[in-house]
């Protein structure tokens, strides 16, 4: 019997479950390597060559090069692992979050200051938000 | 005998640590956050324990995708701040309490909680930001800290009920330690937040305030809330709140609330904070 995944109808959300973790294992382990300063330097010097040392899919590598965080998550990346990429880029969590929502960092920051994204209309995909 | 005297509950947003490390706590954005901890810093001075059992989650720092322990207790002597991609935070190393930590591990494992035992562990913002919030920027942390890491990164985390029951087992285990020690238990993480995907930025202050109410008055019932309610209503990362139930479980049924604070936002997150003393 397949596992019940009641979280699949939460809009705009990827739950990092065991299936996603399996898909994203090498992508996430690449991210972990960026916790060492010397690895960050090698990655910055030649990103493609650094990525080619990891048994990741071409789609995962392209998503990293494009800094497309939604694509990385769809390919099994987890946000706490992916945080190593934007931290290595010297960018904040708030900036990274804004890129995932399709608004500018200023608009995103203003939304947070105004109390954040409302739950209203954002709890079920069938609400069509 | 050792006993748990109080519980401290707080969010552990990394940007709060960065604000302290970069000396910008007095600016318009951060002042209201730190104002909510002024009472707490005085309370900590007046109620400094010997040991804190600090329940937190590792954010892919010490534990990578290769090993994911659901519950892990750290029995080492010293824990260094982790390099999370921008260099380690400029905070003191954390001093552990190997004797109490080993006693807790041995006790709760025999009480059916199969903890992973860790010796070497670099501690990330999940553990160091609460220490910074409550102690400021001392040369050394003023007491020992036992890290207790809960997996909330790989779904599913342990259930709220399991976390609450682990807390109850920890309270029993502390009480059976021979040395006279004043122990606090801290629960960290939350409150509502979502850091990923098009729904990033979700905040649910109604959920959060209800959680704060019930954590004090009816924690056993609160522990029955299923995972799906956290991730749907409080955001994919709001599920960190199950860690507060470990700490609440380690306290008496009846508690005195000394302090409560709630603020939106700190970066992407709602900040919540409680100080409870055992009655």
PDB file of N, CA and C in Angstrom, chain B residues 21-94:
ATOM      1  N   UNK B  21      25.904  39.407  15.880  1.00  0.00           N
ATOM      2  CA  UNK B  21      27.307  39.292  15.473  1.00  0.00           C
ATOM      3  C   UNK B  21      27.756  40.537  14.700  1.00  0.00           C
ATOM      4  N   UNK B  22      26.801  41.161  13.987  1.00  0.00           N
ATOM      5  CA  UNK B  22      27.137  42.341  13.186  1.00  0.00           C
ATOM      6  C   UNK B  22      26.840  43.657  13.900  1.00  0.00           C
ATOM      7  N   UNK B  23      26.372  43.556  15.149  1.00  0.00           N
ATOM      8  CA  UNK B  23      26.174  44.767  15.961  1.00  0.00           C
ATOM      9  C   UNK B  23      25.060  45.680  15.470  1.00  0.00           C
ATOM     10  N   UNK B  24      23.966  45.109  14.945  1.00  0.00           N
ATOM     11  CA  UNK B  24      22.869  45.958  14.461  1.00  0.00           C
ATOM     12  C   UNK B  24      21.574  45.735  15.245  1.00  0.00           C
ATOM     13  N   UNK B  25      21.711  45.291  16.503  1.00  0.00           N
ATOM     14  CA  UNK B  25      20.506  44.961  17.284  1.00  0.00           C
ATOM     15  C   UNK B  25      19.684  46.200  17.638  1.00  0.00           C
ATOM     16  N   UNK B  26      20.301  47.368  17.537  1.00  0.00           N
ATOM     17  CA  UNK B  26      19.587  48.591  17.918  1.00  0.00           C
ATOM     18  C   UNK B  26      18.875  49.263  16.756  1.00  0.00           C
ATOM     19  N   UNK B  27      18.956  48.724  15.549  1.00  0.00           N
ATOM     20  CA  UNK B  27      18.296  49.426  14.444  1.00  0.00           C
ATOM     21  C   UNK B  27      16.780  49.185  14.476  1.00  0.00           C
ATOM     22  N   UNK B  28      16.057  49.934  13.653  1.00  0.00           N
ATOM     23  CA  UNK B  28      14.591  49.911  13.742  1.00  0.00           C
ATOM     24  C   UNK B  28      14.008  48.527  13.520  1.00  0.00           C
ATOM     25  N   UNK B  29      14.659  47.763  12.648  1.00  0.00           N
ATOM     26  CA  UNK B  29      14.138  46.430  12.323  1.00  0.00           C
ATOM     27  C   UNK B  29      14.284  45.481  13.511  1.00  0.00           C
ATOM     28  N   UNK B  30      15.457  45.518  14.166  1.00  0.00           N
ATOM     29  CA  UNK B  30      15.758  44.509  15.188  1.00  0.00           C
ATOM     30  C   UNK B  30      15.375  44.902  16.606  1.00  0.00           C
ATOM     31  N   UNK B  31      15.275  46.241  16.873  1.00  0.00           N
ATOM     32  CA  UNK B  31      15.030  46.668  18.253  1.00  0.00           C
ATOM     33  C   UNK B  31      13.827  45.969  18.890  1.00  0.00           C
ATOM     34  N   UNK B  32      12.674  45.868  18.186  1.00  0.00           N
ATOM     35  CA  UNK B  32      11.515  45.224  18.827  1.00  0.00           C
ATOM     36  C   UNK B  32      11.753  43.743  19.156  1.00  0.00           C
ATOM     37  N   UNK B  33      12.578  43.071  18.354  1.00  0.00           N
ATOM     38  CA  UNK B  33      12.871  41.654  18.634  1.00  0.00           C
ATOM     39  C   UNK B  33      13.647  41.547  19.942  1.00  0.00           C
ATOM     40  N   UNK B  34      14.714  42.332  20.060  1.00  0.00           N
ATOM     41  CA  UNK B  34      15.563  42.209  21.248  1.00  0.00           C
ATOM     42  C   UNK B  34      14.886  42.774  22.496  1.00  0.00           C
ATOM     43  N   UNK B  35      13.977  43.729  22.304  1.00  0.00           N
ATOM     44  CA  UNK B  35      13.226  44.251  23.456  1.00  0.00           C
ATOM     45  C   UNK B  35      12.442  43.126  24.125  1.00  0.00           C
ATOM     46  N   UNK B  36      12.001  42.179  23.343  1.00  0.00           N
ATOM     47  CA  UNK B  36      11.224  41.057  23.891  1.00  0.00           C
ATOM     48  C   UNK B  36      12.048  40.117  24.744  1.00  0.00           C
ATOM     49  N   UNK B  37      13.368  40.285  24.737  1.00  0.00           N
ATOM     50  CA  UNK B  37      14.255  39.401  25.506  1.00  0.00           C
ATOM     51  C   UNK B  37      14.938  40.128  26.665  1.00  0.00           C
ATOM     52  N   UNK B  38      14.590  41.405  26.870  1.00  0.00           N
ATOM     53  CA  UNK B  38      15.236  42.146  27.962  1.00  0.00           C
ATOM     54  C   UNK B  38      14.915  41.531  29.318  1.00  0.00           C
ATOM     55  N   UNK B  39      13.623  41.257  29.544  1.00  0.00           N
ATOM     56  CA  UNK B  39      13.215  40.601  30.795  1.00  0.00           C
ATOM     57  C   UNK B  39      13.976  39.278  30.951  1.00  0.00           C
ATOM     58  N   UNK B  40      14.079  38.555  29.846  1.00  0.00           N
ATOM     59  CA  UNK B  40      14.629  37.196  29.872  1.00  0.00           C
ATOM     60  C   UNK B  40      16.094  37.186  30.283  1.00  0.00           C
ATOM     61  N   UNK B  41      16.840  38.200  29.808  1.00  0.00           N
ATOM     62  CA  UNK B  41      18.273  38.231  30.160  1.00  0.00           C
ATOM     63  C   UNK B  41      18.452  38.470  31.652  1.00  0.00           C
ATOM     64  N   UNK B  42      17.606  39.313  32.239  1.00  0.00           N
ATOM     65  CA  UNK B  42      17.673  39.522  33.689  1.00  0.00           C
ATOM     66  C   UNK B  42      17.253  38.246  34.423  1.00  0.00           C
ATOM     67  N   UNK B  43      16.168  37.639  33.938  1.00  0.00           N
ATOM     68  CA  UNK B  43      15.683  36.391  34.552  1.00  0.00           C
ATOM     69  C   UNK B  43      16.782  35.324  34.518  1.00  0.00           C
ATOM     70  N   UNK B  44      17.523  35.262  33.413  1.00  0.00           N
ATOM     71  CA  UNK B  44      18.603  34.262  33.302  1.00  0.00           C
ATOM     72  C   UNK B  44      19.672  34.518  34.354  1.00  0.00           C
ATOM     73  N   UNK B  45      20.000  35.818  34.575  1.00  0.00           N
ATOM     74  CA  UNK B  45      21.013  36.136  35.598  1.00  0.00           C
ATOM     75  C   UNK B  45      20.531  35.704  36.974  1.00  0.00           C
ATOM     76  N   UNK B  46      19.248  35.887  37.225  1.00  0.00           N
ATOM     77  CA  UNK B  46      18.687  35.548  38.538  1.00  0.00           C
ATOM     78  C   UNK B  46      18.435  34.048  38.700  1.00  0.00           C
ATOM     79  N   UNK B  47      18.382  33.337  37.598  1.00  0.00           N
ATOM     80  CA  UNK B  47      18.003  31.915  37.650  1.00  0.00           C
ATOM     81  C   UNK B  47      18.982  31.056  36.845  1.00  0.00           C
ATOM     82  N   UNK B  48      20.270  31.382  36.958  1.00  0.00           N
ATOM     83  CA  UNK B  48      21.264  30.662  36.161  1.00  0.00           C
ATOM     84  C   UNK B  48      21.350  29.201  36.614  1.00  0.00           C
ATOM     85  N   UNK B  49      21.095  28.259  35.730  1.00  0.00           N
ATOM     86  CA  UNK B  49      21.160  26.844  36.118  1.00  0.00           C
ATOM     87  C   UNK B  49      22.597  26.320  36.026  1.00  0.00           C
ATOM     88  N   UNK B  50      22.799  25.098  36.500  1.00  0.00           N
ATOM     89  CA  UNK B  50      24.094  24.441  36.297  1.00  0.00           C
ATOM     90  C   UNK B  50      24.197  23.905  34.866  1.00  0.00           C
ATOM     91  N   UNK B  51      23.098  23.376  34.389  1.00  0.00           N
ATOM     92  CA  UNK B  51      23.097  22.715  33.080  1.00  0.00           C
ATOM     93  C   UNK B  51      21.798  23.047  32.338  1.00  0.00           C
ATOM     94  N   UNK B  52      21.921  23.259  31.045  1.00  0.00           N
ATOM     95  CA  UNK B  52      20.745  23.382  30.173  1.00  0.00           C
ATOM     96  C   UNK B  52      20.716  22.157  29.252  1.00  0.00           C
ATOM     97  N   UNK B  53      19.568  21.502  29.208  1.00  0.00           N
ATOM     98  CA  UNK B  53      19.352  20.512  28.146  1.00  0.00           C
ATOM     99  C   UNK B  53      18.689  21.289  27.016  1.00  0.00           C
ATOM    100  N   UNK B  54      19.401  21.437  25.914  1.00  0.00           N
ATOM    101  CA  UNK B  54      18.921  22.341  24.869  1.00  0.00           C
ATOM    102  C   UNK B  54      18.421  21.537  23.658  1.00  0.00           C
ATOM    103  N   UNK B  55      17.111  21.529  23.512  1.00  0.00           N
ATOM    104  CA  UNK B  55      16.476  20.776  22.421  1.00  0.00           C
ATOM    105  C   UNK B  55      16.445  21.677  21.191  1.00  0.00           C
ATOM    106  N   UNK B  56      17.052  21.221  20.120  1.00  0.00           N
ATOM    107  CA  UNK B  56      17.156  22.034  18.900  1.00  0.00           C
ATOM    108  C   UNK B  56      17.225  21.092  17.717  1.00  0.00           C
ATOM    109  N   UNK B  57      17.240  21.678  16.520  1.00  0.00           N
ATOM    110  CA  UNK B  57      17.499  20.830  15.365  1.00  0.00           C
ATOM    111  C   UNK B  57      18.737  21.304  14.639  1.00  0.00           C
ATOM    112  N   UNK B  58      19.447  20.329  14.131  1.00  0.00           N
ATOM    113  CA  UNK B  58      20.592  20.584  13.268  1.00  0.00           C
ATOM    114  C   UNK B  58      20.050  20.880  11.867  1.00  0.00           C
ATOM    115  N   UNK B  59      20.589  21.942  11.236  1.00  0.00           N
ATOM    116  CA  UNK B  59      20.113  22.338   9.908  1.00  0.00           C
ATOM    117  C   UNK B  59      21.119  21.883   8.857  1.00  0.00           C
ATOM    118  N   UNK B  60      21.288  20.585   8.714  1.00  0.00           N
ATOM    119  CA  UNK B  60      22.255  20.052   7.754  1.00  0.00           C
ATOM    120  C   UNK B  60      23.636  20.663   8.011  1.00  0.00           C
ATOM    121  N   UNK B  61      24.057  20.610   9.278  1.00  0.00           N
ATOM    122  CA  UNK B  61      25.389  21.100   9.640  1.00  0.00           C
ATOM    123  C   UNK B  61      26.239  19.946  10.150  1.00  0.00           C
ATOM    124  N   UNK B  62      25.859  19.373  11.291  1.00  0.00           N
ATOM    125  CA  UNK B  62      26.588  18.221  11.822  1.00  0.00           C
ATOM    126  C   UNK B  62      26.110  16.930  11.163  1.00  0.00           C
ATOM    127  N   UNK B  63      24.834  16.883  10.846  1.00  0.00           N
ATOM    128  CA  UNK B  63      24.258  15.684  10.223  1.00  0.00           C
ATOM    129  C   UNK B  63      23.950  16.010   8.767  1.00  0.00           C
ATOM    130  N   UNK B  64      24.565  15.291   7.845  1.00  0.00           N
ATOM    131  CA  UNK B  64      24.275  15.523   6.431  1.00  0.00           C
ATOM    132  C   UNK B  64      23.188  14.560   5.983  1.00  0.00           C
ATOM    133  N   UNK B  65      23.066  14.369   4.664  1.00  0.00           N
ATOM    134  CA  UNK B  65      22.011  13.487   4.165  1.00  0.00           C
ATOM    135  C   UNK B  65      22.357  12.014   4.381  1.00  0.00           C
ATOM    136  N   UNK B  66      23.566  11.763   4.872  1.00  0.00           N
ATOM    137  CA  UNK B  66      24.013  10.383   5.048  1.00  0.00           C
ATOM    138  C   UNK B  66      23.487   9.759   6.332  1.00  0.00           C
ATOM    139  N   UNK B  67      23.406  10.552   7.398  1.00  0.00           N
ATOM    140  CA  UNK B  67      22.914  10.063   8.687  1.00  0.00           C
ATOM    141  C   UNK B  67      21.855  11.029   9.194  1.00  0.00           C
ATOM    142  N   UNK B  68      20.688  10.511   9.486  1.00  0.00           N
ATOM    143  CA  UNK B  68      19.602  11.369   9.972  1.00  0.00           C
ATOM    144  C   UNK B  68      19.027  10.773  11.259  1.00  0.00           C
ATOM    145  N   UNK B  69      19.639  11.060  12.400  1.00  0.00           N
ATOM    146  CA  UNK B  69      19.079  10.532  13.645  1.00  0.00           C
ATOM    147  C   UNK B  69      17.806  11.288  14.036  1.00  0.00           C
ATOM    148  N   UNK B  70      16.781  10.557  14.421  1.00  0.00           N
ATOM    149  CA  UNK B  70      15.531  11.201  14.825  1.00  0.00           C
ATOM    150  C   UNK B  70      15.734  11.978  16.129  1.00  0.00           C
ATOM    151  N   UNK B  71      16.358  11.337  17.109  1.00  0.00           N
ATOM    152  CA  UNK B  71      16.747  12.025  18.343  1.00  0.00           C
ATOM    153  C   UNK B  71      18.215  11.711  18.609  1.00  0.00           C
ATOM    154  N   UNK B  72      19.028  12.720  18.900  1.00  0.00           N
ATOM    155  CA  UNK B  72      20.443  12.472  19.216  1.00  0.00           C
ATOM    156  C   UNK B  72      20.839  13.307  20.426  1.00  0.00           C
ATOM    157  N   UNK B  73      21.522  12.693  21.377  1.00  0.00           N
ATOM    158  CA  UNK B  73      22.009  13.421  22.545  1.00  0.00           C
ATOM    159  C   UNK B  73      23.533  13.464  22.480  1.00  0.00           C
ATOM    160  N   UNK B  74      24.084  14.631  22.813  1.00  0.00           N
ATOM    161  CA  UNK B  74      25.532  14.810  22.684  1.00  0.00           C
ATOM    162  C   UNK B  74      26.194  14.686  24.051  1.00  0.00           C
ATOM    163  N   UNK B  75      27.115  13.740  24.146  1.00  0.00           N
ATOM    164  CA  UNK B  75      27.753  13.417  25.429  1.00  0.00           C
ATOM    165  C   UNK B  75      29.188  13.923  25.521  1.00  0.00           C
ATOM    166  N   UNK B  76      29.621  14.736  24.544  1.00  0.00           N
ATOM    167  CA  UNK B  76      31.005  15.205  24.518  1.00  0.00           C
ATOM    168  C   UNK B  76      31.282  16.281  25.562  1.00  0.00           C
ATOM    169  N   UNK B  77      32.574  16.680  25.625  1.00  0.00           N
ATOM    170  CA  UNK B  77      33.033  17.717  26.563  1.00  0.00           C
ATOM    171  C   UNK B  77      32.766  19.115  26.019  1.00  0.00           C
ATOM    172  N   UNK B  78      33.029  19.290  24.711  1.00  0.00           N
ATOM    173  CA  UNK B  78      33.009  20.621  24.099  1.00  0.00           C
ATOM    174  C   UNK B  78      32.443  20.527  22.688  1.00  0.00           C
ATOM    175  N   UNK B  79      31.666  21.534  22.316  1.00  0.00           N
ATOM    176  CA  UNK B  79      31.073  21.567  20.978  1.00  0.00           C
ATOM    177  C   UNK B  79      31.395  22.914  20.320  1.00  0.00           C
ATOM    178  N   UNK B  80      31.966  22.850  19.131  1.00  0.00           N
ATOM    179  CA  UNK B  80      32.371  24.072  18.430  1.00  0.00           C
ATOM    180  C   UNK B  80      31.221  24.605  17.579  1.00  0.00           C
ATOM    181  N   UNK B  81      31.153  25.937  17.403  1.00  0.00           N
ATOM    182  CA  UNK B  81      30.161  26.501  16.477  1.00  0.00           C
ATOM    183  C   UNK B  81      30.439  26.030  15.043  1.00  0.00           C
ATOM    184  N   UNK B  82      29.389  25.633  14.331  1.00  0.00           N
ATOM    185  CA  UNK B  82      29.542  25.084  12.980  1.00  0.00           C
ATOM    186  C   UNK B  82      29.763  26.187  11.948  1.00  0.00           C
ATOM    187  N   UNK B  83      30.475  25.857  10.891  1.00  0.00           N
ATOM    188  CA  UNK B  83      30.584  26.717   9.717  1.00  0.00           C
ATOM    189  C   UNK B  83      29.413  26.366   8.792  1.00  0.00           C
ATOM    190  N   UNK B  84      28.430  27.265   8.719  1.00  0.00           N
ATOM    191  CA  UNK B  84      27.222  26.967   7.939  1.00  0.00           C
ATOM    192  C   UNK B  84      27.294  27.535   6.521  1.00  0.00           C
ATOM    193  N   UNK B  85      28.475  27.937   6.129  1.00  0.00           N
ATOM    194  CA  UNK B  85      28.633  28.431   4.753  1.00  0.00           C
ATOM    195  C   UNK B  85      29.166  29.849   4.721  1.00  0.00           C
ATOM    196  N   UNK B  86      29.180  30.534   5.871  1.00  0.00           N
ATOM    197  CA  UNK B  86      29.728  31.897   5.914  1.00  0.00           C
ATOM    198  C   UNK B  86      30.754  32.016   7.033  1.00  0.00           C
ATOM    199  N   UNK B  87      31.317  30.857   7.458  1.00  0.00           N
ATOM    200  CA  UNK B  87      32.263  30.826   8.577  1.00  0.00           C
ATOM    201  C   UNK B  87      31.508  30.627   9.881  1.00  0.00           C
ATOM    202  N   UNK B  88      32.176  30.068  10.907  1.00  0.00           N
ATOM    203  CA  UNK B  88      31.495  29.836  12.193  1.00  0.00           C
ATOM    204  C   UNK B  88      31.082  31.161  12.838  1.00  0.00           C
ATOM    205  N   UNK B  89      29.976  31.151  13.583  1.00  0.00           N
ATOM    206  CA  UNK B  89      29.580  32.353  14.343  1.00  0.00           C
ATOM    207  C   UNK B  89      30.674  32.666  15.370  1.00  0.00           C
ATOM    208  N   UNK B  90      30.940  33.968  15.619  1.00  0.00           N
ATOM    209  CA  UNK B  90      31.966  34.337  16.609  1.00  0.00           C
ATOM    210  C   UNK B  90      31.417  34.247  18.024  1.00  0.00           C
ATOM    211  N   UNK B  91      31.097  33.038  18.449  1.00  0.00           N
ATOM    212  CA  UNK B  91      30.563  32.807  19.798  1.00  0.00           C
ATOM    213  C   UNK B  91      31.425  31.749  20.476  1.00  0.00           C
ATOM    214  N   UNK B  92      31.380  31.697  21.824  1.00  0.00           N
ATOM    215  CA  UNK B  92      32.220  30.725  22.529  1.00  0.00           C
ATOM    216  C   UNK B  92      31.847  29.279  22.182  1.00  0.00           C
ATOM    217  N   UNK B  93      32.811  28.383  22.383  1.00  0.00           N
ATOM    218  CA  UNK B  93      32.504  26.956  22.290  1.00  0.00           C
ATOM    219  C   UNK B  93      31.531  26.609  23.417  1.00  0.00           C
ATOM    220  N   UNK B  94      30.735  25.591  23.204  1.00  0.00           N
ATOM    221  CA  UNK B  94      29.730  25.161  24.183  1.00  0.00           C
ATOM    222  C   UNK B  94      30.329  24.030  25.020  1.00  0.00           C
TER     223      UNK B  94
END
